[in-house]
């Protein structure tokens, strides 16, 4: 799986809904990452919330990856076990599954 478009991502309003864009390159030009036009209930507030959640995805992935690494390190030290042993904890498995889903690597 290739890497996602680098963040930061931003949300802009368009006539039909919202556009999530990235300005990661040196040109300063926006790259559209996603368009959010509606949903089952077609509620404008739901569209806005979905667009902002989508725009936060790169930051959330980075934060979860870092936090998981730190949590494993501190848990292993506090419990006197190896990092590998921590991989068996449900919360570690859950976090790894979410990271895999975000990267498109879910089984």
CSV table of N, CA, C and O in Angstrom, one decimal:
chain,number,residue,atom,x,y,z
A,1,UNK,N,0.8,-1.2,0.0
A,1,UNK,CA,0.0,0.0,0.0
A,1,UNK,C,0.9,1.2,0.0
A,1,UNK,O,1.8,1.3,0.8
A,2,UNK,N,0.6,2.2,-0.9
A,2,UNK,CA,1.4,3.4,-0.9
A,2,UNK,C,0.9,4.3,0.2
A,2,UNK,O,-0.1,4.1,0.9
A,3,UNK,N,1.7,5.3,0.5
A,3,UNK,CA,1.5,6.2,1.6
A,3,UNK,C,0.4,7.2,1.3
A,3,UNK,O,0.1,7.5,0.1
A,4,UNK,N,-0.3,7.7,2.3
A,4,UNK,CA,-1.4,8.7,2.1
A,4,UNK,C,-0.8,10.0,1.7
A,4,UNK,O,0.4,10.2,1.9
A,5,UNK,N,-1.6,10.9,1.2
A,5,UNK,CA,-1.2,12.3,1.0
A,5,UNK,C,-0.8,12.9,2.3
A,5,UNK,O,-1.5,12.9,3.3
A,6,UNK,N,0.4,13.5,2.3
A,6,UNK,CA,0.9,14.1,3.6
A,6,UNK,C,0.0,15.2,4.1
A,6,UNK,O,-0.6,15.9,3.2
A,7,UNK,N,-0.1,15.4,5.4
A,7,UNK,CA,-0.9,16.5,5.9
A,7,UNK,C,0.0,17.7,6.0
A,7,UNK,O,1.2,17.7,5.6
A,8,UNK,N,-0.5,18.8,6.5
A,8,UNK,CA,-1.8,18.9,7.1
A,8,UNK,C,-2.9,19.0,6.0
A,8,UNK,O,-2.6,19.5,4.9
A,9,UNK,N,-4.1,18.6,6.4
A,9,UNK,CA,-5.2,18.7,5.5
A,9,UNK,C,-6.1,19.8,6.0
A,9,UNK,O,-6.2,20.1,7.2
A,10,UNK,N,-6.8,20.5,5.2
A,10,UNK,CA,-7.7,21.6,5.6
A,10,UNK,C,-9.1,21.4,4.9
A,10,UNK,O,-9.2,20.7,3.9
A,11,UNK,N,-10.1,22.0,5.5
A,11,UNK,CA,-11.5,21.9,4.9
A,11,UNK,C,-11.9,23.2,4.3
A,11,UNK,O,-11.7,24.3,4.9
A,12,UNK,N,-12.5,23.1,3.1
A,12,UNK,CA,-13.0,24.3,2.5
A,12,UNK,C,-14.4,24.0,2.1
A,12,UNK,O,-14.8,22.9,1.7
A,13,UNK,N,-15.3,25.1,2.1
A,13,UNK,CA,-16.7,25.0,1.7
A,13,UNK,C,-16.7,25.1,0.2
A,13,UNK,O,-16.0,25.9,-0.4
A,14,UNK,N,-17.6,24.3,-0.4
A,14,UNK,CA,-17.9,24.4,-1.8
A,14,UNK,C,-19.4,24.4,-2.0
A,14,UNK,O,-20.1,24.2,-1.0
A,15,UNK,N,-19.9,24.7,-3.2
A,15,UNK,CA,-21.3,24.8,-3.4
A,15,UNK,C,-22.1,23.5,-3.0
A,15,UNK,O,-23.2,23.7,-2.4
A,16,UNK,N,-21.5,22.4,-3.2
A,16,UNK,CA,-22.2,21.1,-2.9
A,16,UNK,C,-22.0,20.6,-1.5
A,16,UNK,O,-22.6,19.7,-1.0
A,17,UNK,N,-20.9,21.1,-0.8
A,17,UNK,CA,-20.6,20.5,0.5
A,17,UNK,C,-19.2,21.0,1.0
A,17,UNK,O,-19.0,22.2,1.1
A,18,UNK,N,-18.3,20.1,1.1
A,18,UNK,CA,-17.0,20.4,1.6
A,18,UNK,C,-15.9,19.7,0.8
A,18,UNK,O,-16.1,18.6,0.3
A,19,UNK,N,-14.7,20.3,0.7
A,19,UNK,CA,-13.6,19.7,0.1
A,19,UNK,C,-12.4,19.7,1.1
A,19,UNK,O,-12.2,20.7,1.8
A,20,UNK,N,-11.8,18.5,1.2
A,20,UNK,CA,-10.6,18.4,2.1
A,20,UNK,C,-9.4,18.4,1.2
A,20,UNK,O,-9.3,17.7,0.2
A,21,UNK,N,-8.5,19.3,1.5
A,21,UNK,CA,-7.3,19.5,0.6
A,21,UNK,C,-6.0,19.4,1.4
A,21,UNK,O,-6.0,19.5,2.7
A,22,UNK,N,-4.9,19.2,0.7
A,22,UNK,CA,-3.6,19.2,1.3
A,22,UNK,C,-2.8,20.2,0.6
A,22,UNK,O,-2.8,20.4,-0.6
A,23,UNK,N,-2.0,21.0,1.3
A,23,UNK,CA,-1.0,21.9,0.7
A,23,UNK,C,0.4,21.5,1.1
A,23,UNK,O,1.2,22.3,1.6
A,24,UNK,N,0.7,20.2,0.9
A,24,UNK,CA,2.0,19.7,1.3
A,24,UNK,C,3.2,20.0,0.4
A,24,UNK,O,4.3,19.8,0.8
A,25,UNK,N,2.9,20.4,-0.8
A,25,UNK,CA,4.1,20.6,-1.7
A,25,UNK,C,4.6,22.1,-1.7
A,25,UNK,O,3.9,22.9,-1.1
A,26,UNK,N,5.7,22.3,-2.3
A,26,UNK,CA,6.3,23.6,-2.3
A,26,UNK,C,5.6,24.6,-3.2
A,26,UNK,O,5.8,25.8,-3.1
A,27,UNK,N,4.7,24.1,-4.1
A,27,UNK,CA,4.0,25.0,-5.0
A,27,UNK,C,2.9,25.8,-4.3
A,27,UNK,O,2.5,26.9,-4.7
A,28,UNK,N,2.5,25.3,-3.1
A,28,UNK,CA,1.4,26.0,-2.4
A,28,UNK,C,0.0,25.7,-3.0
A,28,UNK,O,-1.0,26.2,-2.5
A,29,UNK,N,0.0,24.9,-4.1
A,29,UNK,CA,-1.3,24.5,-4.7
A,29,UNK,C,-2.0,23.4,-3.9
A,29,UNK,O,-1.3,22.5,-3.3
A,30,UNK,N,-3.3,23.6,-3.7
A,30,UNK,CA,-4.1,22.6,-3.0
A,30,UNK,C,-4.2,21.3,-3.8
A,30,UNK,O,-4.5,21.4,-5.0
A,31,UNK,N,-4.1,20.2,-3.2
A,31,UNK,CA,-4.5,18.9,-3.8
A,31,UNK,C,-5.7,18.4,-3.1
A,31,UNK,O,-5.7,18.2,-1.9
A,32,UNK,N,-6.8,18.2,-3.8
A,32,UNK,CA,-8.0,17.7,-3.2
A,32,UNK,C,-7.8,16.3,-2.8
A,32,UNK,O,-7.3,15.4,-3.5
A,33,UNK,N,-8.1,16.0,-1.5
A,33,UNK,CA,-8.0,14.7,-0.9
A,33,UNK,C,-9.3,14.0,-0.9
A,33,UNK,O,-9.4,12.8,-1.2
A,34,UNK,N,-10.4,14.7,-0.6
A,34,UNK,CA,-11.7,14.1,-0.5
A,34,UNK,C,-12.8,15.2,-0.7
A,34,UNK,O,-12.5,16.4,-0.4
A,35,UNK,N,-13.9,14.8,-1.1
A,35,UNK,CA,-15.1,15.7,-1.2
A,35,UNK,C,-16.2,15.1,-0.3
A,35,UNK,O,-16.4,13.9,-0.4
A,36,UNK,N,-16.8,15.9,0.5
A,36,UNK,CA,-17.9,15.5,1.3
A,36,UNK,C,-19.2,16.2,0.9
A,36,UNK,O,-19.3,17.4,1.2
A,37,UNK,N,-20.1,15.5,0.3
A,37,UNK,CA,-21.3,16.1,-0.3
A,37,UNK,C,-22.6,15.8,0.4
A,37,UNK,O,-23.5,16.5,0.3
A,38,UNK,N,-22.6,14.7,1.1
A,38,UNK,CA,-23.9,14.4,1.8
A,38,UNK,C,-23.8,13.1,2.6
A,38,UNK,O,-22.7,12.6,2.9
A,39,UNK,N,-24.9,12.6,2.9
A,39,UNK,CA,-24.9,11.4,3.7
A,39,UNK,C,-26.3,10.9,3.7
A,39,UNK,O,-27.2,11.4,3.0
A,40,UNK,N,-26.5,9.9,4.5
A,40,UNK,CA,-27.9,9.3,4.6
A,40,UNK,C,-28.9,10.3,5.0
A,40,UNK,O,-30.0,10.3,4.5
A,41,UNK,N,-28.5,11.2,6.0
A,41,UNK,CA,-29.5,12.1,6.4
A,41,UNK,C,-29.4,13.5,5.8
A,41,UNK,O,-30.2,14.4,5.9
A,42,UNK,N,-28.3,13.7,5.0
A,42,UNK,CA,-28.1,14.9,4.2
A,42,UNK,C,-28.1,16.2,5.1
A,42,UNK,O,-28.6,17.2,4.7
A,43,UNK,N,-27.7,16.0,6.4
A,43,UNK,CA,-27.7,17.1,7.3
A,43,UNK,C,-26.4,17.9,7.1
A,43,UNK,O,-25.3,17.3,7.1
A,44,UNK,N,-26.5,19.2,6.9
A,44,UNK,CA,-25.3,20.0,6.7
A,44,UNK,C,-24.3,20.0,7.9
A,44,UNK,O,-23.0,20.0,7.6
A,45,UNK,N,-24.7,19.8,9.1
A,45,UNK,CA,-23.8,19.7,10.2
A,45,UNK,C,-23.1,18.4,10.2
A,45,UNK,O,-21.9,18.3,10.6
A,46,UNK,N,-23.7,17.3,9.8
A,46,UNK,CA,-23.1,16.0,9.7
A,46,UNK,C,-22.0,16.1,8.6
A,46,UNK,O,-20.9,15.6,8.8
A,47,UNK,N,-22.3,16.7,7.4
A,47,UNK,CA,-21.3,16.9,6.4
A,47,UNK,C,-20.1,17.6,6.9
A,47,UNK,O,-19.0,17.2,6.6
A,48,UNK,N,-20.4,18.7,7.6
A,48,UNK,CA,-19.3,19.5,8.1
A,48,UNK,C,-18.4,18.7,9.1
A,48,UNK,O,-17.2,18.7,9.0
A,49,UNK,N,-19.1,18.0,10.0
A,49,UNK,CA,-18.3,17.1,11.0
A,49,UNK,C,-17.5,16.0,10.3
A,49,UNK,O,-16.4,15.8,10.6
A,50,UNK,N,-18.1,15.4,9.2
A,50,UNK,CA,-17.4,14.4,8.5
A,50,UNK,C,-16.2,14.9,7.8
A,50,UNK,O,-15.1,14.3,7.7
A,51,UNK,N,-16.3,16.1,7.2
A,51,UNK,CA,-15.2,16.8,6.5
A,51,UNK,C,-14.1,17.1,7.5
A,51,UNK,O,-12.9,16.8,7.2
A,52,UNK,N,-14.4,17.6,8.6
A,52,UNK,CA,-13.4,17.9,9.6
A,52,UNK,C,-12.7,16.7,10.2
A,52,UNK,O,-11.5,16.7,10.4
A,53,UNK,N,-13.5,15.6,10.4
A,53,UNK,CA,-12.9,14.4,10.9
A,53,UNK,C,-11.9,13.8,9.8
A,53,UNK,O,-10.8,13.4,10.1
A,54,UNK,N,-12.3,13.9,8.5
A,54,UNK,CA,-11.5,13.4,7.4
A,54,UNK,C,-10.2,14.3,7.4
A,54,UNK,O,-9.1,13.7,7.3
A,55,UNK,N,-10.3,15.6,7.6
A,55,UNK,CA,-9.1,16.4,7.5
A,55,UNK,C,-8.2,16.2,8.7
A,55,UNK,O,-7.0,16.4,8.6
A,56,UNK,N,-8.7,15.7,9.8
A,56,UNK,CA,-7.8,15.4,10.9
A,56,UNK,C,-7.1,14.0,10.8
A,56,UNK,O,-6.2,13.7,11.6
A,57,UNK,N,-7.5,13.2,9.8
A,57,UNK,CA,-7.0,11.8,9.7
A,57,UNK,C,-5.5,11.7,9.8
A,57,UNK,O,-4.9,10.9,10.6
A,58,UNK,N,-4.7,12.5,9.0
A,58,UNK,CA,-3.2,12.3,9.1
A,58,UNK,C,-2.7,12.6,10.5
A,58,UNK,O,-1.8,11.9,11.0
A,59,UNK,N,-3.2,13.7,11.2
A,59,UNK,CA,-2.8,14.0,12.5
A,59,UNK,C,-3.2,13.0,13.5
A,59,UNK,O,-2.4,12.6,14.4
A,60,UNK,N,-4.4,12.4,13.4
A,60,UNK,CA,-4.9,11.4,14.3
A,60,UNK,C,-4.0,10.1,14.1
A,60,UNK,O,-3.6,9.5,15.1
A,61,UNK,N,-3.7,9.7,12.9
A,61,UNK,CA,-2.8,8.6,12.7
A,61,UNK,C,-1.4,8.8,13.3
A,61,UNK,O,-0.9,7.9,14.0
A,62,UNK,N,-0.9,9.9,13.1
A,62,UNK,CA,0.4,10.2,13.7
A,62,UNK,C,0.4,10.2,15.2
A,62,UNK,O,1.3,9.6,15.9
A,63,UNK,N,-0.6,10.8,15.8
A,63,UNK,CA,-0.8,10.8,17.2
A,63,UNK,C,-1.0,9.4,17.8
A,63,UNK,O,-0.4,9.1,18.8
A,64,UNK,N,-1.8,8.6,17.2
A,64,UNK,CA,-2.1,7.3,17.7
A,64,UNK,C,-0.8,6.4,17.6
A,64,UNK,O,-0.5,5.7,18.5
A,65,UNK,N,-0.1,6.5,16.5
A,65,UNK,CA,1.1,5.8,16.3
A,65,UNK,C,2.2,6.1,17.4
A,65,UNK,O,2.7,5.2,18.0
A,66,UNK,N,2.3,7.4,17.6
A,66,UNK,CA,3.3,7.8,18.7
A,66,UNK,C,2.8,7.4,20.1
A,66,UNK,O,3.6,6.9,20.9
A,67,UNK,N,1.5,7.7,20.4
A,67,UNK,CA,1.0,7.4,21.7
A,67,UNK,C,1.1,5.9,22.0
A,67,UNK,O,1.4,5.5,23.1
A,68,UNK,N,0.8,5.1,21.0
A,68,UNK,CA,0.9,3.6,21.2
A,68,UNK,C,2.3,3.2,21.5
A,68,UNK,O,2.6,2.4,22.4
A,69,UNK,N,3.3,3.8,20.8
A,69,UNK,CA,4.7,3.5,21.0
A,69,UNK,C,5.1,3.8,22.5
A,69,UNK,O,5.7,3.0,23.2
A,70,UNK,N,4.6,5.0,22.9
A,70,UNK,CA,5.0,5.4,24.3
A,70,UNK,C,4.2,4.6,25.3
A,70,UNK,O,4.8,4.2,26.3
A,71,UNK,N,3.0,4.3,25.0
A,71,UNK,CA,2.2,3.5,26.0
A,71,UNK,C,2.8,2.1,26.2
A,71,UNK,O,2.9,1.5,27.3
A,72,UNK,N,3.3,1.5,25.1
A,72,UNK,CA,3.9,0.2,25.1
A,72,UNK,C,5.2,0.3,25.9
A,72,UNK,O,5.5,-0.5,26.8
A,73,UNK,N,6.0,1.3,25.7
A,73,UNK,CA,7.3,1.5,26.4
A,73,UNK,C,7.0,1.6,27.9
A,73,UNK,O,7.7,1.0,28.7
A,74,UNK,N,6.1,2.5,28.3
A,74,UNK,CA,5.9,2.7,29.7
A,74,UNK,C,5.2,1.5,30.3
A,74,UNK,O,5.5,1.2,31.5
A,75,UNK,N,4.3,0.9,29.6
A,75,UNK,CA,3.7,-0.3,30.2
A,75,UNK,C,4.7,-1.4,30.5
A,75,UNK,O,4.7,-2.1,31.5
A,76,UNK,N,5.5,-1.6,29.5
A,76,UNK,CA,6.6,-2.7,29.6
A,76,UNK,C,7.5,-2.4,30.8
A,76,UNK,O,7.8,-3.2,31.6
A,77,UNK,N,7.9,-1.1,31.0
A,77,UNK,CA,8.7,-0.7,32.1
A,77,UNK,C,8.0,-0.9,33.4
A,77,UNK,O,8.5,-1.4,34.4
A,78,UNK,N,6.7,-0.4,33.5
A,78,UNK,CA,6.0,-0.5,34.7
A,78,UNK,C,5.7,-1.9,35.2
A,78,UNK,O,5.6,-2.2,36.4
A,79,UNK,N,5.4,-2.7,34.2
A,79,UNK,CA,5.0,-4.1,34.5
A,79,UNK,C,6.2,-5.1,34.5
A,79,UNK,O,6.1,-6.2,34.9
A,80,UNK,N,7.4,-4.6,34.1
A,80,UNK,CA,8.6,-5.4,34.1
A,80,UNK,C,8.5,-6.5,33.0
A,80,UNK,O,9.0,-7.6,33.3
A,81,UNK,N,7.9,-6.2,31.9
A,81,UNK,CA,7.8,-7.2,30.8
A,81,UNK,C,8.4,-6.6,29.5
A,81,UNK,O,8.7,-5.4,29.4
A,82,UNK,N,8.6,-7.5,28.5
A,82,UNK,CA,9.1,-7.0,27.2
A,82,UNK,C,8.1,-6.2,26.4
A,82,UNK,O,6.9,-6.4,26.7
A,83,UNK,N,8.6,-5.5,25.5
A,83,UNK,CA,7.7,-4.8,24.6
A,83,UNK,C,6.8,-5.8,23.8
A,83,UNK,O,5.6,-5.6,23.6
A,84,UNK,N,7.5,-6.9,23.4
A,84,UNK,CA,6.8,-7.9,22.7
A,84,UNK,C,5.6,-8.5,23.5
A,84,UNK,O,4.5,-8.8,22.9
A,85,UNK,N,5.8,-8.6,24.8
A,85,UNK,CA,4.7,-9.2,25.6
A,85,UNK,C,3.5,-8.2,25.6
A,85,UNK,O,2.3,-8.6,25.7
A,86,UNK,N,3.8,-6.9,25.5
A,86,UNK,CA,2.7,-5.9,25.5
A,86,UNK,C,1.8,-6.1,24.2
A,86,UNK,O,0.7,-5.7,24.3
A,87,UNK,N,2.4,-6.6,23.2
A,87,UNK,CA,1.6,-6.8,21.9
A,87,UNK,C,0.4,-7.7,22.1
A,87,UNK,O,-0.5,-7.6,21.3
A,88,UNK,N,0.4,-8.5,23.2
A,88,UNK,CA,-0.7,-9.3,23.4
A,88,UNK,C,-1.9,-8.6,24.1
A,88,UNK,O,-3.0,-9.2,24.2
A,89,UNK,N,-1.7,-7.4,24.6
A,89,UNK,CA,-2.8,-6.7,25.3
A,89,UNK,C,-3.9,-6.3,24.3
A,89,UNK,O,-3.6,-5.9,23.2
A,90,UNK,N,-5.1,-6.4,24.7
A,90,UNK,CA,-6.2,-6.0,23.8
A,90,UNK,C,-6.1,-4.6,23.3
A,90,UNK,O,-6.4,-4.3,22.2
A,91,UNK,N,-5.7,-3.7,24.2
A,91,UNK,CA,-5.7,-2.3,23.8
A,91,UNK,C,-4.6,-2.0,22.7
A,91,UNK,O,-4.7,-1.2,21.8
A,92,UNK,N,-3.5,-2.8,22.8
A,92,UNK,CA,-2.5,-2.7,21.7
A,92,UNK,C,-3.0,-3.3,20.4
A,92,UNK,O,-2.8,-2.7,19.4
A,93,UNK,N,-3.7,-4.4,20.5
A,93,UNK,CA,-4.2,-5.1,19.3
A,93,UNK,C,-5.3,-4.1,18.7
A,93,UNK,O,-5.3,-4.0,17.4
A,94,UNK,N,-6.1,-3.5,19.5
A,94,UNK,CA,-7.1,-2.6,19.0
A,94,UNK,C,-6.5,-1.4,18.3
A,94,UNK,O,-6.9,-1.0,17.2
A,95,UNK,N,-5.5,-0.8,18.9
A,95,UNK,CA,-4.8,0.3,18.3
A,95,UNK,C,-4.1,-0.1,17.0
A,95,UNK,O,-4.1,0.6,16.0
A,96,UNK,N,-3.4,-1.2,17.0
A,96,UNK,CA,-2.8,-1.7,15.8
A,96,UNK,C,-3.8,-1.9,14.6
A,96,UNK,O,-3.5,-1.7,13.5
A,97,UNK,N,-5.0,-2.4,15.0
A,97,UNK,CA,-6.0,-2.7,14.0
A,97,UNK,C,-6.5,-1.3,13.4
A,97,UNK,O,-6.7,-1.3,12.2
A,98,UNK,N,-6.6,-0.3,14.2
A,98,UNK,CA,-7.0,1.0,13.7
A,98,UNK,C,-6.0,1.6,12.8
A,98,UNK,O,-6.3,2.1,11.8
A,99,UNK,N,-4.7,1.4,13.2
A,99,UNK,CA,-3.6,1.9,12.4
A,99,UNK,C,-3.6,1.2,11.0
A,99,UNK,O,-3.4,1.8,10.0
A,100,UNK,N,-3.8,-0.1,11.1
A,100,UNK,CA,-3.8,-0.9,9.8
A,100,UNK,C,-5.0,-0.4,8.9
A,100,UNK,O,-4.8,-0.3,7.7
A,101,UNK,N,-6.1,-0.2,9.6
A,101,UNK,CA,-7.3,0.3,8.8
A,101,UNK,C,-7.0,1.6,8.1
A,101,UNK,O,-7.3,1.8,7.0
A,102,UNK,N,-6.4,2.5,8.9
A,102,UNK,CA,-6.1,3.8,8.3
A,102,UNK,C,-5.1,3.7,7.2
A,102,UNK,O,-5.1,4.6,6.2
A,103,UNK,N,-4.2,2.8,7.2
A,103,UNK,CA,-3.2,2.6,6.2
A,103,UNK,C,-3.7,1.7,5.0
A,103,UNK,O,-3.0,1.5,4.1
A,104,UNK,N,-4.9,1.2,5.2
A,104,UNK,CA,-5.4,0.3,4.1
A,104,UNK,C,-4.9,-1.1,4.2
A,104,UNK,O,-4.9,-1.9,3.2
A,105,UNK,N,-4.3,-1.5,5.3
A,105,UNK,CA,-3.7,-2.8,5.5
A,105,UNK,C,-4.5,-3.8,6.3
A,105,UNK,O,-4.0,-4.8,6.7
A,106,UNK,N,-5.8,-3.5,6.5
A,106,UNK,CA,-6.6,-4.4,7.3
A,106,UNK,C,-6.8,-5.7,6.6
A,106,UNK,O,-6.9,-5.8,5.4
A,107,UNK,N,-6.9,-6.7,7.4
A,107,UNK,CA,-7.1,-8.1,6.9
A,107,UNK,C,-8.5,-8.4,6.5
A,107,UNK,O,-9.4,-7.8,7.0
